Coordinates of C-alpha atoms in Angstrom, one line a residue:
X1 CA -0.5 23.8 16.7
X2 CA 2.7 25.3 15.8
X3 CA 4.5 21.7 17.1
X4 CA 1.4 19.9 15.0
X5 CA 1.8 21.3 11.5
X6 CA 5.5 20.9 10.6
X7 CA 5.1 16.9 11.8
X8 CA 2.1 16.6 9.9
X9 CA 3.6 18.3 6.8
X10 CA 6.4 16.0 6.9
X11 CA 4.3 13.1 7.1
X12 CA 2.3 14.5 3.8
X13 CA 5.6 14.3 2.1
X14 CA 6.7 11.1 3.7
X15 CA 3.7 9.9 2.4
X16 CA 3.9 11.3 -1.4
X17 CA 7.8 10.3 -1.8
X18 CA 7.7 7.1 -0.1
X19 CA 4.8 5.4 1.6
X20 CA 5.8 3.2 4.5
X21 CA 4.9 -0.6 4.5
X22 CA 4.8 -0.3 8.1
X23 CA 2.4 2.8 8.3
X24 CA 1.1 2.3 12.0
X25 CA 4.7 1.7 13.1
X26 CA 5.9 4.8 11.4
X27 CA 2.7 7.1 12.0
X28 CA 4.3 6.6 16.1
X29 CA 8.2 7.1 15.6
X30 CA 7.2 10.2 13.3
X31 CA 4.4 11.8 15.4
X32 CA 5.3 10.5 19.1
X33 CA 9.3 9.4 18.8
X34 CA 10.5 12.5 16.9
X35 CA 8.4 15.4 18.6
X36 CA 9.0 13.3 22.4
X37 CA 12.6 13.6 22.2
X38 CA 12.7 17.1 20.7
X39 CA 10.8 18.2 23.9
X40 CA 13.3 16.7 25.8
X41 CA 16.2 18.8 24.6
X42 CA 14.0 21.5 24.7
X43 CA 13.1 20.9 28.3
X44 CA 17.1 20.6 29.0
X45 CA 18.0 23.5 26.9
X46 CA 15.2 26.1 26.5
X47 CA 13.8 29.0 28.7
X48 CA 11.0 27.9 28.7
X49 CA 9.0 26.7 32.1
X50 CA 8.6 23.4 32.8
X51 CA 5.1 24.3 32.9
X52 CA 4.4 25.7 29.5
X53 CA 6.8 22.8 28.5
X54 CA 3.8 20.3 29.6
X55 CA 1.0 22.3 27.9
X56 CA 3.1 22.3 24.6
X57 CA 3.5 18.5 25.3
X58 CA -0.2 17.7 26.1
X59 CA -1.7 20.0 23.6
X60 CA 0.9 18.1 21.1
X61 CA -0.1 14.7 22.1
X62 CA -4.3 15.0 22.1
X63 CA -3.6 16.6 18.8
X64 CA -1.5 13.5 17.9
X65 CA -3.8 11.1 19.4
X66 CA -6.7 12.6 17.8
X67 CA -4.8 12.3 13.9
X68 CA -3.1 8.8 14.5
X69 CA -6.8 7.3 15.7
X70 CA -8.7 8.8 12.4
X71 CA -6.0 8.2 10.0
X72 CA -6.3 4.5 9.0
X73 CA -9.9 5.5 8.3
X74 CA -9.2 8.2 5.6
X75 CA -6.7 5.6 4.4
X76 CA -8.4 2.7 3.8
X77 CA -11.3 1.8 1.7
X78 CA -14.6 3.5 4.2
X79 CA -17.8 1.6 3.2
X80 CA -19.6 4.6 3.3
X81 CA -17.5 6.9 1.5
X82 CA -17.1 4.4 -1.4
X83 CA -21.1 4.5 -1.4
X84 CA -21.3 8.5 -1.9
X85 CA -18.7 7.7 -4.5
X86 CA -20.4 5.6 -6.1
X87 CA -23.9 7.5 -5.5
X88 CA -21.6 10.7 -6.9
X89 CA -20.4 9.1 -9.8
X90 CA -23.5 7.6 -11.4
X91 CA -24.6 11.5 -12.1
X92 CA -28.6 11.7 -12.2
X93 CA -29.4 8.8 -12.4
X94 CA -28.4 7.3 -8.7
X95 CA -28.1 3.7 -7.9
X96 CA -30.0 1.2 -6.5
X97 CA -30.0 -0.2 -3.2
X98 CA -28.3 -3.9 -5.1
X99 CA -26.0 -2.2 -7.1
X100 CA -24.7 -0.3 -3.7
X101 CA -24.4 -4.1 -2.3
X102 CA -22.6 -5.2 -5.9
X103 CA -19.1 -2.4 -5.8
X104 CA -18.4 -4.2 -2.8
X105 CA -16.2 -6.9 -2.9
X106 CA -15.8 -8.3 0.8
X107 CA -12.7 -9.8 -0.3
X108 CA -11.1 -6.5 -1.4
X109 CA -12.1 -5.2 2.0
X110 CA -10.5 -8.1 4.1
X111 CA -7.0 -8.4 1.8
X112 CA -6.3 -4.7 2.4
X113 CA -6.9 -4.6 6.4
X114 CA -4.9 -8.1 6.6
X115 CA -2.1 -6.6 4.4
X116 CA -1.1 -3.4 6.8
X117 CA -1.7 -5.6 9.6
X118 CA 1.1 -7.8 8.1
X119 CA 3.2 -5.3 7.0
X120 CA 2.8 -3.6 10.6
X121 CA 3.6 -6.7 12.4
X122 CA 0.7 -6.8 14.1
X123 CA -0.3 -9.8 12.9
X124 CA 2.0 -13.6 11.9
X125 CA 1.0 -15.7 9.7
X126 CA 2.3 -19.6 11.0
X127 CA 1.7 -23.0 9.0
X128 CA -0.7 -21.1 6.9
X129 CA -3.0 -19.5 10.2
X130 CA -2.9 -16.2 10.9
X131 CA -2.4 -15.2 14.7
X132 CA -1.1 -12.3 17.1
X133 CA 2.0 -10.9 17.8
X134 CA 2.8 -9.3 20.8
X135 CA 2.1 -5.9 19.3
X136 CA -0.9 -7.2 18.1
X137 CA -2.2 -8.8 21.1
X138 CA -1.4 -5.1 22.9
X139 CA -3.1 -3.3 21.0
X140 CA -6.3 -5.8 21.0
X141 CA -5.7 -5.6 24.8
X142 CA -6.0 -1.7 24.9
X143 CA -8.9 -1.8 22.7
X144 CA -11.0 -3.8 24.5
X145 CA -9.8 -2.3 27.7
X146 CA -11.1 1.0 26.2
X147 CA -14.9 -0.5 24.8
X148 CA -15.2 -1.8 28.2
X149 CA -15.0 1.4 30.0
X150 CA -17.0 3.0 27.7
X151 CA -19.7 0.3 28.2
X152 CA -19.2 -1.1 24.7
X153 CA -19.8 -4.7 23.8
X154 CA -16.5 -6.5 23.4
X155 CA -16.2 -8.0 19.7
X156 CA -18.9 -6.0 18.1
X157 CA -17.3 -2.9 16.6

């Protein structure tokens, strides 16, 4: 945790000075690149046991793992905390179940997913189609590796 906190607090200031185009790309070099090679020289120059060196390391990275797979969540638009918003701000009187379906704007939804996937290069867009780039088709590769051994339907999720 110790390791955790000072990455995550420089991220939070990253963040609040300057906010990355390329947040996915970033959110890796800062949390994985940064705290991989600083266990390195402390592997090569510390005390420490290799042992408790890999407990550090694997306690580090499940933490890091954990954060980097919920943040694009918290930062993006969720459906369903833009309902309790919504729910929230219309005081006593509450909504109904079409002007719920209404605040949403599927376009407004779409544009902001297909922006960061831009600006992380995880998408290209060629003769006015959009279509993967090698990050892009990684990453879809590892997530559908990952639904199908945990029994998921591919494409639906």
């Amino acid at each position: 945790m110790i390791c955790f906190l000072p990455v995550l607090l420089i991220h939070i200031i990253l963040w609040n000075v300057f906010k990355p185009k390329s947040e996915i790309l970033t959110l890796l070099v800062l949390f994985i690149g940064l705290p991989f090679g600083m266990l390195g020289i402390a592997g090569l120059f510390s005390a420490v046991s290799t042992a408790k060196l890999f407990s550090i390391a694997l306690l580090y990275f499940s933490l890091t793992g954990a954060y980097i797979q919920t943040y694009p969540g918290f930062a993006s638009s969720i459906p369903s905390f833009k309902i309790l918003r919504a729910v929230h701000n219309s005081d006593s009187h509450g909504l109904s179940a079409r002007e719920i379906i209404n605040i949403f704007q599927s376009q407004e939804l779409v544009e902001s997913r297909m922006q960061l996937l831009y600006h992380d290069r995880l998408i290209a867009s060629t003769n006015g189609k959009l279509a993967l780039t090698l990050p892009g088709k990684a990453l879809v590769f590892i997530f559908i590796t990952y639904r199908k051994l945990l029994g998921l339907p591919v494409g639906k999720g």
